Amino acid sequence: MRAKNMVFCGSVLCVAWLSLAIATPRAISHFAQGTDEPVPAFHSEPPQGPLPGTVSPTEFSDVVVQNAYILAARVKRILYQQPCYCHCDRSQGHKSLLDCFASKHGAACGVCMREAIYSYEQSHHGKNAAQIRAGIERGEWQQVDMTKYQTPVAAK
């Protein structure tokens, strides 16, 4: 009887562990797409005045980081109107994705880099800031192929 109880308890624990293992990635994905919480801070309108500069890519030795900063500088007006799902609006007081690249924060954050590169790519497919934001809110930035950015991007 004792052996049956141990097998039963072990089975219950195994099922509970599997359920948690399956549910956790869904919860993280759901959270990253902003469906459980309000969208992080962003500006809904284009900037009225000059925007802050982005940190020089030469400040970084990693090519992917350099490329993210180069591309971010090219689409500052778009980034100004995008939320950042690393939630740096809460932890760092950022008002939009642009703030991540006006500081060194973006260099240490895969979310920021993917969102900036996604914004750049989508703007070159003719999408406007609102359309790009909708894609970011759906979590499409998570599909950015970062291997394409392991070599320096062409100078503009």
Tab-separated table of C-alpha atoms in Angstrom:
chain	number	residue	atom	x	y	z
A	1	MET	CA	0.000	0.000	0.000
A	2	ARG	CA	2.824	2.387	0.889
A	3	ALA	CA	4.497	1.750	-2.494
A	4	LYS	CA	1.216	2.562	-4.283
A	5	ASN	CA	0.971	5.874	-2.409
A	6	MET	CA	4.541	6.761	-3.320
A	7	VAL	CA	3.904	5.973	-7.000
A	8	PHE	CA	0.677	7.990	-6.919
A	9	CYS	CA	2.357	10.991	-5.251
A	10	GLY	CA	5.265	10.781	-7.695
A	11	SER	CA	2.833	10.737	-10.613
A	12	VAL	CA	0.965	13.768	-9.286
A	13	LEU	CA	4.222	15.679	-8.812
A	14	CYS	CA	5.379	14.738	-12.319
A	15	VAL	CA	2.095	15.939	-13.858
A	16	ALA	CA	2.286	19.170	-11.846
A	17	TRP	CA	5.873	19.768	-12.965
A	18	LEU	CA	4.991	19.113	-16.620
A	19	SER	CA	2.014	21.460	-16.397
A	20	LEU	CA	4.214	24.189	-14.984
A	21	ALA	CA	6.896	23.586	-17.618
A	22	ILE	CA	4.315	23.901	-20.389
A	23	ALA	CA	2.460	26.881	-18.917
A	24	THR	CA	5.516	29.001	-18.043
A	25	PRO	CA	6.722	29.675	-21.625
A	26	ARG	CA	3.172	30.535	-22.633
A	27	ALA	CA	2.878	32.949	-19.729
A	28	ILE	CA	6.194	34.586	-20.578
A	29	SER	CA	5.258	34.867	-24.244
A	30	HIS	CA	1.835	36.210	-23.327
A	31	PHE	CA	3.442	38.763	-20.993
A	32	ALA	CA	6.035	39.814	-23.559
A	33	GLN	CA	3.302	40.510	-26.061
A	34	GLY	CA	1.647	42.883	-23.614
A	35	THR	CA	-1.703	41.119	-23.510
A	36	ASP	CA	-1.769	40.722	-19.723
A	37	GLU	CA	-0.577	44.216	-18.889
A	38	PRO	CA	-0.831	47.697	-20.324
A	39	VAL	CA	1.468	48.518	-23.215
A	40	PRO	CA	4.739	50.078	-21.953
A	41	ALA	CA	5.323	53.812	-22.401
A	42	PHE	CA	5.541	55.298	-25.896
A	43	HIS	CA	4.656	58.532	-27.675
A	44	SER	CA	1.550	58.220	-29.830
A	45	GLU	CA	2.441	61.210	-32.007
A	46	PRO	CA	5.605	62.022	-33.983
A	47	PRO	CA	8.086	64.267	-32.162
A	48	GLN	CA	7.526	68.005	-32.441
A	49	GLY	CA	11.130	69.007	-31.971
A	50	PRO	CA	14.606	67.578	-32.271
A	51	LEU	CA	15.251	64.134	-30.878
A	52	PRO	CA	18.142	63.095	-28.667
A	53	GLY	CA	21.043	61.443	-30.415
A	54	THR	CA	21.767	57.780	-30.033
A	55	VAL	CA	24.980	56.594	-28.438
A	56	SER	CA	27.763	56.167	-30.983
A	57	PRO	CA	28.099	52.563	-32.168
A	58	THR	CA	31.875	52.906	-31.731
A	59	GLU	CA	31.279	52.809	-27.966
A	60	PHE	CA	30.672	49.068	-28.300
A	61	SER	CA	32.894	46.207	-29.415
A	62	ASP	CA	30.123	43.729	-30.270
A	63	VAL	CA	29.100	43.936	-33.945
A	64	VAL	CA	25.447	43.067	-33.266
A	65	VAL	CA	25.225	45.870	-30.697
A	66	GLN	CA	26.951	48.279	-33.094
A	67	ASN	CA	24.460	47.367	-35.804
A	68	ALA	CA	21.505	47.832	-33.471
A	69	TYR	CA	22.724	51.344	-32.603
A	70	ILE	CA	23.406	52.191	-36.263
A	71	LEU	CA	19.915	51.100	-37.296
A	72	ALA	CA	18.300	52.773	-34.286
A	73	ALA	CA	19.901	56.078	-35.308
A	74	ARG	CA	18.369	55.697	-38.763
A	75	VAL	CA	14.807	55.342	-37.426
A	76	LYS	CA	14.805	57.580	-34.334
A	77	ARG	CA	11.413	59.091	-35.226
A	78	ILE	CA	9.925	55.579	-35.415
A	79	LEU	CA	11.559	54.430	-32.152
A	80	TYR	CA	10.193	57.524	-30.403
A	81	GLN	CA	6.720	56.100	-31.042
A	82	GLN	CA	7.428	52.519	-29.891
A	83	PRO	CA	7.006	50.802	-26.522
A	84	CYS	CA	9.791	48.675	-25.083
A	85	TYR	CA	8.759	45.317	-23.707
A	86	CYS	CA	11.749	44.995	-21.388
A	87	HIS	CA	9.645	47.406	-19.302
A	88	CYS	CA	12.436	49.929	-18.875
A	89	ASP	CA	9.675	52.522	-18.567
A	90	ARG	CA	9.213	51.150	-15.052
A	91	SER	CA	12.812	50.394	-14.125
A	92	GLN	CA	14.593	53.305	-15.855
A	93	GLY	CA	11.871	55.871	-16.512
A	94	HIS	CA	12.131	55.524	-20.286
A	95	LYS	CA	9.358	57.143	-22.301
A	96	SER	CA	9.869	55.110	-25.502
A	97	LEU	CA	12.192	52.663	-27.238
A	98	LEU	CA	14.347	55.580	-28.403
A	99	ASP	CA	15.458	56.201	-24.806
A	100	CYS	CA	17.118	52.762	-24.807
A	101	PHE	CA	19.452	53.879	-27.603
A	102	ALA	CA	19.959	57.427	-26.349
A	103	SER	CA	21.672	55.582	-23.481
A	104	LYS	CA	23.737	52.410	-23.258
A	105	HIS	CA	20.750	50.435	-21.995
A	106	GLY	CA	19.971	49.007	-25.439
A	107	ALA	CA	23.419	47.407	-25.653
A	108	ALA	CA	22.690	45.093	-22.754
A	109	CYS	CA	19.117	44.222	-23.697
A	110	GLY	CA	18.113	41.717	-26.352
A	111	VAL	CA	14.514	42.935	-26.241
A	112	CYS	CA	15.560	46.501	-27.065
A	113	MET	CA	17.859	45.411	-29.880
A	114	ARG	CA	15.277	43.100	-31.454
A	115	GLU	CA	12.562	45.753	-31.256
A	116	ALA	CA	14.823	48.410	-32.798
A	117	ILE	CA	15.903	46.121	-35.630
A	118	TYR	CA	12.285	45.034	-36.151
A	119	SER	CA	11.292	48.715	-36.368
A	120	TYR	CA	14.043	49.396	-38.895
A	121	GLU	CA	13.135	46.381	-41.035
A	122	GLN	CA	9.418	47.157	-40.995
A	123	SER	CA	9.957	50.825	-41.837
A	124	HIS	CA	11.881	49.661	-44.911
A	125	HIS	CA	8.876	47.540	-45.862
A	126	GLY	CA	6.799	50.735	-45.927
A	127	LYS	CA	5.129	50.432	-42.527
A	128	ASN	CA	4.437	53.531	-40.466
A	129	ALA	CA	5.032	53.934	-36.722
A	130	ALA	CA	1.509	52.848	-35.741
A	131	GLN	CA	1.703	49.700	-37.884
A	132	ILE	CA	5.119	48.869	-36.457
A	133	ARG	CA	3.823	49.418	-32.923
A	134	ALA	CA	0.934	47.021	-33.582
A	135	GLY	CA	3.467	44.401	-34.684
A	136	ILE	CA	5.584	44.997	-31.590
A	137	GLU	CA	2.511	44.656	-29.388
A	138	ARG	CA	1.746	41.326	-31.095
A	139	GLY	CA	5.281	40.164	-30.286
A	140	GLU	CA	6.506	40.036	-33.884
A	141	TRP	CA	9.842	41.549	-32.799
A	142	GLN	CA	10.660	38.176	-31.236
A	143	GLN	CA	11.031	36.695	-34.743
A	144	VAL	CA	13.889	38.993	-35.822
A	145	ASP	CA	16.760	36.925	-37.223
A	146	MET	CA	19.698	38.353	-35.304
A	147	THR	CA	22.192	36.205	-37.251
A	148	LYS	CA	21.765	38.648	-40.160
A	149	TYR	CA	23.389	41.322	-38.008
A	150	GLN	CA	26.570	39.480	-37.021
A	151	THR	CA	28.503	41.310	-39.724
A	152	PRO	CA	28.665	45.105	-40.032
A	153	VAL	CA	25.742	46.725	-41.844
A	154	ALA	CA	26.514	48.870	-44.856
A	155	ALA	CA	27.279	52.509	-44.175
A	156	LYS	CA	24.573	54.911	-45.219
